[in-house]
Short mmCIF file of C-alpha atoms and ligand atoms in Angstrom, two decimals:
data_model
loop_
_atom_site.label_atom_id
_atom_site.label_comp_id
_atom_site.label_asym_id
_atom_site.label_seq_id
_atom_site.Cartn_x
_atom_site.Cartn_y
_atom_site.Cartn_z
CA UNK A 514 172.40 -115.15 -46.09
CA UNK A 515 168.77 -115.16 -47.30
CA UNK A 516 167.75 -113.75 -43.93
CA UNK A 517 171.07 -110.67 -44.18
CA UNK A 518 169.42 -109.64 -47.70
CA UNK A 519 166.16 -109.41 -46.41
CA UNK A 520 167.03 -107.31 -43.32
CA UNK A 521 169.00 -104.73 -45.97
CA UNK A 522 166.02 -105.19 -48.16
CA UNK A 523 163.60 -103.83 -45.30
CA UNK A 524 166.02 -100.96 -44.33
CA UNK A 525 166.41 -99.86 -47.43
CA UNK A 526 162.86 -99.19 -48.04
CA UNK A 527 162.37 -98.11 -44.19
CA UNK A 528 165.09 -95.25 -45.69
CA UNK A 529 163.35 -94.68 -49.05
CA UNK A 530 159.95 -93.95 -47.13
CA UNK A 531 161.29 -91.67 -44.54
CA UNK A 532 160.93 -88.04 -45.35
CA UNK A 533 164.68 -87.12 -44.07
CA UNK A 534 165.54 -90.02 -46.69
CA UNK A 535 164.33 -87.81 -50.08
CA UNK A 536 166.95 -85.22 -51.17
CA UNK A 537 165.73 -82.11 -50.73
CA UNK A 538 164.67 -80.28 -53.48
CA UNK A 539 165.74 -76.56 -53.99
CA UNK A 540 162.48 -74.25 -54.12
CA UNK A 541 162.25 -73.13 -57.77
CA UNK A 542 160.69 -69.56 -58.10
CA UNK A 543 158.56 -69.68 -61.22
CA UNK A 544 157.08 -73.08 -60.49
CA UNK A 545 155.65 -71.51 -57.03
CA UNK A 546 155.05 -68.33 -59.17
CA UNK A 547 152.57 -70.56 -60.93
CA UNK A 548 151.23 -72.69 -58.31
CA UNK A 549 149.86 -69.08 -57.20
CA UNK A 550 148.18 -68.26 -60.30
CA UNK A 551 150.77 -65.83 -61.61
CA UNK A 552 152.21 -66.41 -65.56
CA UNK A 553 155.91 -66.53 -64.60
CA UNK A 554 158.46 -65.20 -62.06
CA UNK A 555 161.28 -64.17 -64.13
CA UNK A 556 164.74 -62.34 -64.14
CA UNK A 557 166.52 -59.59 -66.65
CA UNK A 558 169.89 -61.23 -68.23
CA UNK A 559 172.81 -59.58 -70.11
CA UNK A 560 174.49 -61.06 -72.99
CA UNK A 561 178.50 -60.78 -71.36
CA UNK A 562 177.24 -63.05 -68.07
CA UNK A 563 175.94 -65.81 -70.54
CA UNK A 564 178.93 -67.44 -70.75
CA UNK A 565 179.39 -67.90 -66.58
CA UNK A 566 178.59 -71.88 -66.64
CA UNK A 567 177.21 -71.82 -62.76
CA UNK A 568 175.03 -68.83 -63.46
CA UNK A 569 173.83 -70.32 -66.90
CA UNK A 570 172.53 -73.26 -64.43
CA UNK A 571 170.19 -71.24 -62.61
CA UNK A 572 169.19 -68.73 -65.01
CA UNK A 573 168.20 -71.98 -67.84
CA UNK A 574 166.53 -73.82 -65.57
CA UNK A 575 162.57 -72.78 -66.68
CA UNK A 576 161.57 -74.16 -63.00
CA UNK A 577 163.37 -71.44 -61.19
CA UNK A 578 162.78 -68.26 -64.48
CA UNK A 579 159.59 -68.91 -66.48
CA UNK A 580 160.41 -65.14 -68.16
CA UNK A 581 163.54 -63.41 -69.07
CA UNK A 582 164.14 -59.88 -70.03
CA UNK A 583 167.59 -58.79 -71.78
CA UNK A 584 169.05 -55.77 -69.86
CA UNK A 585 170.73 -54.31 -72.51
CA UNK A 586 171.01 -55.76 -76.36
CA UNK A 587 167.57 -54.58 -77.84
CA UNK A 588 167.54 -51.19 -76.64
CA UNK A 589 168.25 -48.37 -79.28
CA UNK A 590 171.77 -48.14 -79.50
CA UNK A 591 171.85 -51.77 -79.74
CA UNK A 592 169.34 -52.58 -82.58
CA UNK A 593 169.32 -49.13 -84.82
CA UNK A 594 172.69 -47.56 -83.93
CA UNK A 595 172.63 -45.26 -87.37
CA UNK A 596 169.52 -44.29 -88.99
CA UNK A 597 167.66 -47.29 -90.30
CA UNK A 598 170.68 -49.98 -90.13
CA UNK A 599 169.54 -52.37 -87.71
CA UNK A 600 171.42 -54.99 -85.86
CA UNK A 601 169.57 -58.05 -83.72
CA UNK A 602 172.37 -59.88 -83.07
CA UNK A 603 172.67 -59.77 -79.33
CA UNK A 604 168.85 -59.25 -78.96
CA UNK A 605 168.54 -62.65 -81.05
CA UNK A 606 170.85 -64.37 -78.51
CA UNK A 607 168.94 -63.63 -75.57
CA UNK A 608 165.49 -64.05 -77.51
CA UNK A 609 166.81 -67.69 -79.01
CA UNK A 610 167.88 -68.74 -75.19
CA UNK A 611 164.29 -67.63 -74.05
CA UNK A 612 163.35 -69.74 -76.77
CA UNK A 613 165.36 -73.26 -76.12
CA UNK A 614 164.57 -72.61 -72.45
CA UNK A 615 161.12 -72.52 -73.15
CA UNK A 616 160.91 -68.92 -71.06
CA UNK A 617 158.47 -65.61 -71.87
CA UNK A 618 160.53 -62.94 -73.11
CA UNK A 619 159.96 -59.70 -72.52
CA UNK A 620 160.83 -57.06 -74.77
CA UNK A 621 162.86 -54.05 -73.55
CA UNK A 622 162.58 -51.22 -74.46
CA UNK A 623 160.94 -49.28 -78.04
CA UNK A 624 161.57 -45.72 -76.90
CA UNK A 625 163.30 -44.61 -73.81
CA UNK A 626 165.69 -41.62 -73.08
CA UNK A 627 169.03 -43.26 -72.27
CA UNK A 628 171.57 -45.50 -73.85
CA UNK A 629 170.11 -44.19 -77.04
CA UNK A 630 172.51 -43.84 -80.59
CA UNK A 631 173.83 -39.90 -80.84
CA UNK A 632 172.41 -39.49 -84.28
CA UNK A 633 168.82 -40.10 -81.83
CA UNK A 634 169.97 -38.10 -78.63
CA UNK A 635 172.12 -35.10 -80.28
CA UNK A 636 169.91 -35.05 -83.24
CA UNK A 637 167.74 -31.79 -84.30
CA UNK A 638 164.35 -33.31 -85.60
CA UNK A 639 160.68 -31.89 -86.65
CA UNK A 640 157.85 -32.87 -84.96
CA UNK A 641 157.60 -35.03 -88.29
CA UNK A 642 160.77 -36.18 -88.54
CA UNK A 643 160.80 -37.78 -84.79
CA UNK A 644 157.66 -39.12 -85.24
CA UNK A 645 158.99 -41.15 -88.57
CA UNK A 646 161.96 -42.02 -86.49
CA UNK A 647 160.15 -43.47 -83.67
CA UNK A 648 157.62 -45.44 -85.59
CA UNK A 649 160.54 -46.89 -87.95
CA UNK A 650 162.11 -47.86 -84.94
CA UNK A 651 159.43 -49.42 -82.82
CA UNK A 652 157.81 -50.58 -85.79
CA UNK A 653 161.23 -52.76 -87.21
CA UNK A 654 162.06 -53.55 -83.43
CA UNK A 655 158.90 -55.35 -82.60
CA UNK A 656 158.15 -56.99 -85.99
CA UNK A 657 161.63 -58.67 -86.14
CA UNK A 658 160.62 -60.30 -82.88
CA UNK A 659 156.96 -60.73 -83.58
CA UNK A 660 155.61 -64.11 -82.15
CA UNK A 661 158.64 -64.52 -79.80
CA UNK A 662 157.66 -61.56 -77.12
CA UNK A 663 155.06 -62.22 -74.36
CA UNK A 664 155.10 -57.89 -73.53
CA UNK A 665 156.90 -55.21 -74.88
CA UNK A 666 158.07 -51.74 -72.70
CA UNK A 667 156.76 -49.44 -75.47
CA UNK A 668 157.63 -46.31 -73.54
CA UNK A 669 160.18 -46.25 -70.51
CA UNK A 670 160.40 -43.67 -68.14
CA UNK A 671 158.63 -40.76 -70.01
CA UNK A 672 157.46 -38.84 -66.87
CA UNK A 673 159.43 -36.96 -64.10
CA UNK A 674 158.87 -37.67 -60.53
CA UNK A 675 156.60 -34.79 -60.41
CA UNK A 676 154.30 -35.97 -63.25
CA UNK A 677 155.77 -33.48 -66.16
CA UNK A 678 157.13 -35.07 -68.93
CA UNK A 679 160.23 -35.29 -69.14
CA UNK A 680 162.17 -32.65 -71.65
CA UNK A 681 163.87 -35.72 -73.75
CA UNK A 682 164.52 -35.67 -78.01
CA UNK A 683 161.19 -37.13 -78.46
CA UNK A 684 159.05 -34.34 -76.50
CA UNK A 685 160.94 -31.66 -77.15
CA UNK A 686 160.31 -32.49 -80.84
CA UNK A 687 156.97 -34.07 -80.50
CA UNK A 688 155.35 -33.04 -77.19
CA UNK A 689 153.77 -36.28 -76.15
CA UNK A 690 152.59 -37.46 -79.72
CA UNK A 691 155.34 -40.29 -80.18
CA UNK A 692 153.59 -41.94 -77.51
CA UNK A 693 150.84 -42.93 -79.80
CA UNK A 694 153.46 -43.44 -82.30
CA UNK A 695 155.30 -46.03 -80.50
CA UNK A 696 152.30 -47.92 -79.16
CA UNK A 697 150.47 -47.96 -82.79
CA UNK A 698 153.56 -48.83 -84.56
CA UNK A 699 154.04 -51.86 -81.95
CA UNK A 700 150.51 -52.93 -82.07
CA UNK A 701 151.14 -52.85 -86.05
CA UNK A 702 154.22 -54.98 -85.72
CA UNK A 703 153.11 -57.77 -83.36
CA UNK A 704 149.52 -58.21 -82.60
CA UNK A 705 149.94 -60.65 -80.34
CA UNK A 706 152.05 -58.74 -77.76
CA UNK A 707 151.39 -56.98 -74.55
CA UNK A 708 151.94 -53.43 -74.95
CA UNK A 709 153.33 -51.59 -71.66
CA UNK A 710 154.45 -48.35 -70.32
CA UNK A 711 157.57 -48.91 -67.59
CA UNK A 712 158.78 -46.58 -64.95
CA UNK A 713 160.25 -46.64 -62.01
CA UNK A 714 159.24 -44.54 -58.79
CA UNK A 715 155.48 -45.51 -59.68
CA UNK A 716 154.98 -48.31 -57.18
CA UNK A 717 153.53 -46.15 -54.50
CA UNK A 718 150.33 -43.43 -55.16
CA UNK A 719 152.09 -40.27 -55.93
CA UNK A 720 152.31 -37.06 -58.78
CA UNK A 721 154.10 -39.80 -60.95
CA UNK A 722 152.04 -42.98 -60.29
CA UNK A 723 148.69 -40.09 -61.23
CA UNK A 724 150.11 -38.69 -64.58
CA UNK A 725 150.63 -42.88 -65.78
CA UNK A 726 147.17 -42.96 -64.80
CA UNK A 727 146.08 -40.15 -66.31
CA UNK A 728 147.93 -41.42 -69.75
CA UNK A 729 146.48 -44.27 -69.49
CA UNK A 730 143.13 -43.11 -69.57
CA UNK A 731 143.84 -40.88 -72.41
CA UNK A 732 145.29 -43.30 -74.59
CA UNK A 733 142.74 -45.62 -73.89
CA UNK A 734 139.93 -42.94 -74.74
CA UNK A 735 141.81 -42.09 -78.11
CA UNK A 736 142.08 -46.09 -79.40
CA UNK A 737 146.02 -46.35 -78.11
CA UNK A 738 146.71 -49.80 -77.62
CA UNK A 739 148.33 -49.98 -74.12
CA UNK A 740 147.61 -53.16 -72.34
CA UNK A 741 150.36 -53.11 -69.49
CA UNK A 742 152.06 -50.93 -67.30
CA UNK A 743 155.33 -51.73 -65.57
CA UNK A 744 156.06 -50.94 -62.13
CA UNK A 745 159.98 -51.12 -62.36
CA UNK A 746 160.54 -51.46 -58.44
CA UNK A 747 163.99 -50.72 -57.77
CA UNK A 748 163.58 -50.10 -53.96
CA UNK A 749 166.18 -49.20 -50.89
CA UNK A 750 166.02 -51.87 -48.18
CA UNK A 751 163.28 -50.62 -45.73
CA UNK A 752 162.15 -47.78 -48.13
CA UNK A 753 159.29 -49.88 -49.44
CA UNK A 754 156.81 -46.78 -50.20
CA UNK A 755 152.98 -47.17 -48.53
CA UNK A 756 150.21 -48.58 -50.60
CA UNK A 757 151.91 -50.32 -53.36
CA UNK A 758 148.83 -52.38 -53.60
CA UNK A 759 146.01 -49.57 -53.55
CA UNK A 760 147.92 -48.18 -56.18
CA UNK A 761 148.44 -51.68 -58.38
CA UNK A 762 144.36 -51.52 -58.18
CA UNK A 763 143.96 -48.44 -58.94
CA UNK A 764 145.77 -49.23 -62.30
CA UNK A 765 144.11 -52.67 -62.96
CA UNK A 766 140.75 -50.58 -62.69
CA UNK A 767 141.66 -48.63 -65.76
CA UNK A 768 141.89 -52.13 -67.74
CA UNK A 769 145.54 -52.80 -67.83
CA UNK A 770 147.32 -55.28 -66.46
CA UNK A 771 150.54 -55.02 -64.03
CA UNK A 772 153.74 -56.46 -63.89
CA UNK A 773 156.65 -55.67 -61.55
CA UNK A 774 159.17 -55.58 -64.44
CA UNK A 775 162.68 -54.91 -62.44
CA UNK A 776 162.58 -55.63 -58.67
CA UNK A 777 166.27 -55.49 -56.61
CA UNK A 778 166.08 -54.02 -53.46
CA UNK A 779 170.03 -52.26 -52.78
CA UNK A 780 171.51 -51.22 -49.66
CA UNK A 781 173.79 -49.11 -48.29
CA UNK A 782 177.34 -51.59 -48.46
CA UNK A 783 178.34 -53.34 -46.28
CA UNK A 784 175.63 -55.72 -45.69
CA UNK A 785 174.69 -56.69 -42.51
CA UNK A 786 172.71 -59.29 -40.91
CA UNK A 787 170.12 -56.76 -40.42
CA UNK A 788 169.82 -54.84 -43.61
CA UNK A 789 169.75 -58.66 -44.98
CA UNK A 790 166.92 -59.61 -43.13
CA UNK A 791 165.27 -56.13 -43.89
CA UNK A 792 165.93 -56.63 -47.28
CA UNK A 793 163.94 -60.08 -46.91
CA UNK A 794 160.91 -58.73 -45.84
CA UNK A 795 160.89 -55.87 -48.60
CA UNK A 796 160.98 -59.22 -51.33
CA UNK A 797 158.52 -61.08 -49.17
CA UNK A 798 156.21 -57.15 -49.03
CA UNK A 799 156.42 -56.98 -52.76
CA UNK A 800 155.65 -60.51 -53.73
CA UNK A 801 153.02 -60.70 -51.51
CA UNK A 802 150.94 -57.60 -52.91
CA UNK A 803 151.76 -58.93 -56.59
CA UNK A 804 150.30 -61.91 -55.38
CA UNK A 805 146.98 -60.50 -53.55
CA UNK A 806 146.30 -58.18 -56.87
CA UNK A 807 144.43 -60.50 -59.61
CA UNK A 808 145.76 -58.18 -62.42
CA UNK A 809 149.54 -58.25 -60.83
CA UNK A 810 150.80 -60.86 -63.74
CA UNK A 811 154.20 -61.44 -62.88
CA UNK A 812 157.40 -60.64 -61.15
CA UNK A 813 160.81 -59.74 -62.74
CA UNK A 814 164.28 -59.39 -61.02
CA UNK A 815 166.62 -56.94 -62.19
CA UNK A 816 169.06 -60.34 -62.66
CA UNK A 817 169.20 -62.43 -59.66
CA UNK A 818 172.78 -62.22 -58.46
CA UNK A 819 175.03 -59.36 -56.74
CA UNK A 820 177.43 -60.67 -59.30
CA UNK A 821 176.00 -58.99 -62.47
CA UNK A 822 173.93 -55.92 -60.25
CA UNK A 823 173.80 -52.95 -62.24
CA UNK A 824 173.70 -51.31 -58.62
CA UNK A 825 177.08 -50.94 -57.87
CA UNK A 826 178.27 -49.31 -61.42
CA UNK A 827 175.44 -46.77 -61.17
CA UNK A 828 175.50 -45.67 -57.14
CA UNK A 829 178.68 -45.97 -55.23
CA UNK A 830 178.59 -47.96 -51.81
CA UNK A 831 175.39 -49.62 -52.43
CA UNK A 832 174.33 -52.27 -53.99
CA UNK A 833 173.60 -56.54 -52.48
CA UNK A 834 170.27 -55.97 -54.29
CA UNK A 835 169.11 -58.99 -55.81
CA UNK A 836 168.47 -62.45 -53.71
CA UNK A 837 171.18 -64.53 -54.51
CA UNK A 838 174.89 -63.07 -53.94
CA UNK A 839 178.00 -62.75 -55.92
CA UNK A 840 178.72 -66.50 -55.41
CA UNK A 841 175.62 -67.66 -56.81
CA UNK A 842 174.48 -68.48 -53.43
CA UNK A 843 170.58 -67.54 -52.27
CA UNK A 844 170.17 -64.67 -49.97
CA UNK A 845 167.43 -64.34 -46.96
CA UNK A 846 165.66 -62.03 -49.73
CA UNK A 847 165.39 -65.51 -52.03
CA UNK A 848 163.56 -67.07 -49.28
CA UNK A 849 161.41 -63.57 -48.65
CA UNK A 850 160.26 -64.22 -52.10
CA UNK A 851 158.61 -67.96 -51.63
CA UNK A 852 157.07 -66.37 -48.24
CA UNK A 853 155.42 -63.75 -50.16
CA UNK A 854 153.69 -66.18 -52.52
CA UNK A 855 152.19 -68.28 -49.23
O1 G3I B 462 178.57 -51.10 -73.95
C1 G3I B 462 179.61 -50.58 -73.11
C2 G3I B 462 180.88 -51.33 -73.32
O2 G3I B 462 181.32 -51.13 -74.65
C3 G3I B 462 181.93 -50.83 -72.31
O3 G3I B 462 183.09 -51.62 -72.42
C4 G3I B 462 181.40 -50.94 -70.90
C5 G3I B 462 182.36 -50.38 -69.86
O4 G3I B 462 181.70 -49.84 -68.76
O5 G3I B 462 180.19 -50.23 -70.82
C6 G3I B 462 179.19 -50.71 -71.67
O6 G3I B 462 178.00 -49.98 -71.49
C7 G3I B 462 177.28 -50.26 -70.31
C8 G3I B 462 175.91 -50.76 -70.69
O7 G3I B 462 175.13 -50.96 -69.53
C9 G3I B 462 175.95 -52.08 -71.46
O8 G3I B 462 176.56 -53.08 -70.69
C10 G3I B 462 177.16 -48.98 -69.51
O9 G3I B 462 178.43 -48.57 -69.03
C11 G3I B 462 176.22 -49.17 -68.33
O10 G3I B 462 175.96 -47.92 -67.72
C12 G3I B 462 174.90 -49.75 -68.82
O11 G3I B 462 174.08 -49.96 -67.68
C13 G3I B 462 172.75 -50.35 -67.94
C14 G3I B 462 171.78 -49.26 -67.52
O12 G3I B 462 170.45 -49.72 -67.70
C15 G3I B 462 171.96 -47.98 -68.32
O13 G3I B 462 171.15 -46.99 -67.77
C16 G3I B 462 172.50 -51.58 -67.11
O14 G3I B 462 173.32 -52.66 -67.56
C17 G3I B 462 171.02 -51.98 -67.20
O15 G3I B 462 170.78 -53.02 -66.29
C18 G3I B 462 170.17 -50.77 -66.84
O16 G3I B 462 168.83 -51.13 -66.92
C19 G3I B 462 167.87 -50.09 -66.63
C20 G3I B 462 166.63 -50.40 -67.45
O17 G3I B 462 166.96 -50.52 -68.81
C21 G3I B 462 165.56 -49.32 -67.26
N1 G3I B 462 165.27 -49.12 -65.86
C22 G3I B 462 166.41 -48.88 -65.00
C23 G3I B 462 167.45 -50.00 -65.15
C24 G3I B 462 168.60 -49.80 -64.20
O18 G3I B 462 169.33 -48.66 -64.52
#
């Protein structure tokens, strides 16, 4: 009997020391985000998918996100829908989860074109009158969230892809002066808080990725507090565009930092074993330049599963964009990322 225990006894711990013994652990995103020097890998998040238990796992677990960014509930139809009544309730959800789950939040967005109230986007205003409107609005915004946001997108898309601004509410009633506005008004409101500019179609050196720079340099020659800019990154599986990291650089060298704020890379539908291992090494391309550029801070997805893409609702036939798919399940893009950071 004595000598039947001690046999078991030995195998056991034969079986606890072997490495095919351990259960293998998943690889967690933001904890090898880290281990690389980076502040957080992180995903976006919408207030209707918060109450899908399986995707609540991954999305709370701080290991995997370090940084969440709500897709949706404090933009400016959903925080100042008429003039000066504000509402935080959804915004407060997302910012209280960030909170308990001990993430970075990012705050998105002050002042952008789209999904804004009519009384904003069908309104007639003075160049005085916008200007009031923006700073009331970036100004409440940011201070009822003051403390809680690691960076806020100030400004969102404000240029064209040929570097002209675009002809939206606030320049046709302001030119670009509610740029300053917005970024002042912030800076006002939280301190503490990065202050970026976010755009998509800016990864790559081109007439758009020169008039940030430009901007940049001007604001930062008038006093403008800008600290960040955004590289949104919502790329087409082998459409990576050349010199994303030459052109990262040549923002860090103006003093700002970078972050890639809203990374999926979409396909043409259906997917294929191909286009799926395309789309792997577009994560593993893009991690791995964030990762060789010092001033490249960290790396948002635009969510994390083909289940709540915003893909599919805005271009028919495409979409599989993020790196896990509709069943929650990781893609080869998932395991592009963690190459990208070795
Ligand atoms: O709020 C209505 C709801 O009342 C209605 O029942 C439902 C039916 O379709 O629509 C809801 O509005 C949707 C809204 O998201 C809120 O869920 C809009 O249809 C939908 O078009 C909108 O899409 C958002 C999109 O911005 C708007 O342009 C996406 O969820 C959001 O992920 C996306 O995010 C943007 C970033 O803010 C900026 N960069 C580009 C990125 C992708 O477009």
């Amino acid at each position: 009997m004595v000598h039947l225990l001690a046999t078991l006894l030995a195998l056991v711990t034969v079986a606890a020391c072997s490495p095919t013994f351990k259960p293998k652990s998943k690889p967690e995103l933001n904890t090898i985000a880290k281990q690389h020097r980076k502040l957080y890998f992180g995903t976006a998040t919408d207030n209707p998918e918060l109450n899908d238990t399986a995707y609540r796992a991954i999305l709370d677990d701080n290991r995997m996100f370090g940084q969440i960014t709500p897709a949706n509930s404090m933009k400016w139809f959903a925080t100042e829908p008429s003039p000066g009544e504000f509402t935080f309730h959804d915004g407060d959800v997302i910012a209280n989860l960030a909170k308990k789950n001990r993430q970075l939040l990012r705050g998105h967005n002050c002042v952008w074109h789209n999904q804004l109230p009519d009384w904003v986007s069908t309104g007639t205003f003075t160049e005085k009158e916008i200007l009031a409107v923006v700073e009331r609005h970036c100004e409440t915004l940011v201070r009822h969230y003051r403390g809680q946001v690691y960076a806020w997108d100030v400004i969102n898309e404000v240029f064209n892809d040929d570097g002209t601004f675009r002809q939206d509410v606030f320049f046709n009633s302001s030119g670009s002066k509610f740029i300053p506005t917005a970024f002042h008004a912030a800076r006002r409101a939280d301190p503490h808080a990065k202050l970026y500019a976010n755009d998509f179609n800016i990864e790559g050196p081109n007439a758009k990725s020169a008039a940030y720079q430009n901007l940049i340099k001007t604001l930062k020659k008038e006093g403008v507090p800008i600290d960040g800019i955004g590289f949104q990154s919502h790329f087409i599986v082998g459409e990576l565009p050349p010199n994303i990291k030459e052109n990262m650089e040549a923002f860090t060298k103006l003093g700002v930092e970078v972050a890639v704020t809203e990374l999926d890379v979409r396909m043409t539908l259906p997917e294929t074993p191909e286009l799926l291992a395309q789309q792997r090494k577009d994560y593993e391309t893009v991690i791995s330049v964030c990762q060789a550029v010092k001033g490249c801070i960290g790396v948002t997805v635009w969510d994390f599963t083909d289940k709540f893409s915003w893909v599919p609702g805005t271009f028919a036939g495409q979409g599989a964009a993020c790196p896990w798919d509709e069943n929650l399940k990781e893609k080869p893009g998932f395991f592009g990322i963690i190459d990208g950071f070795n």
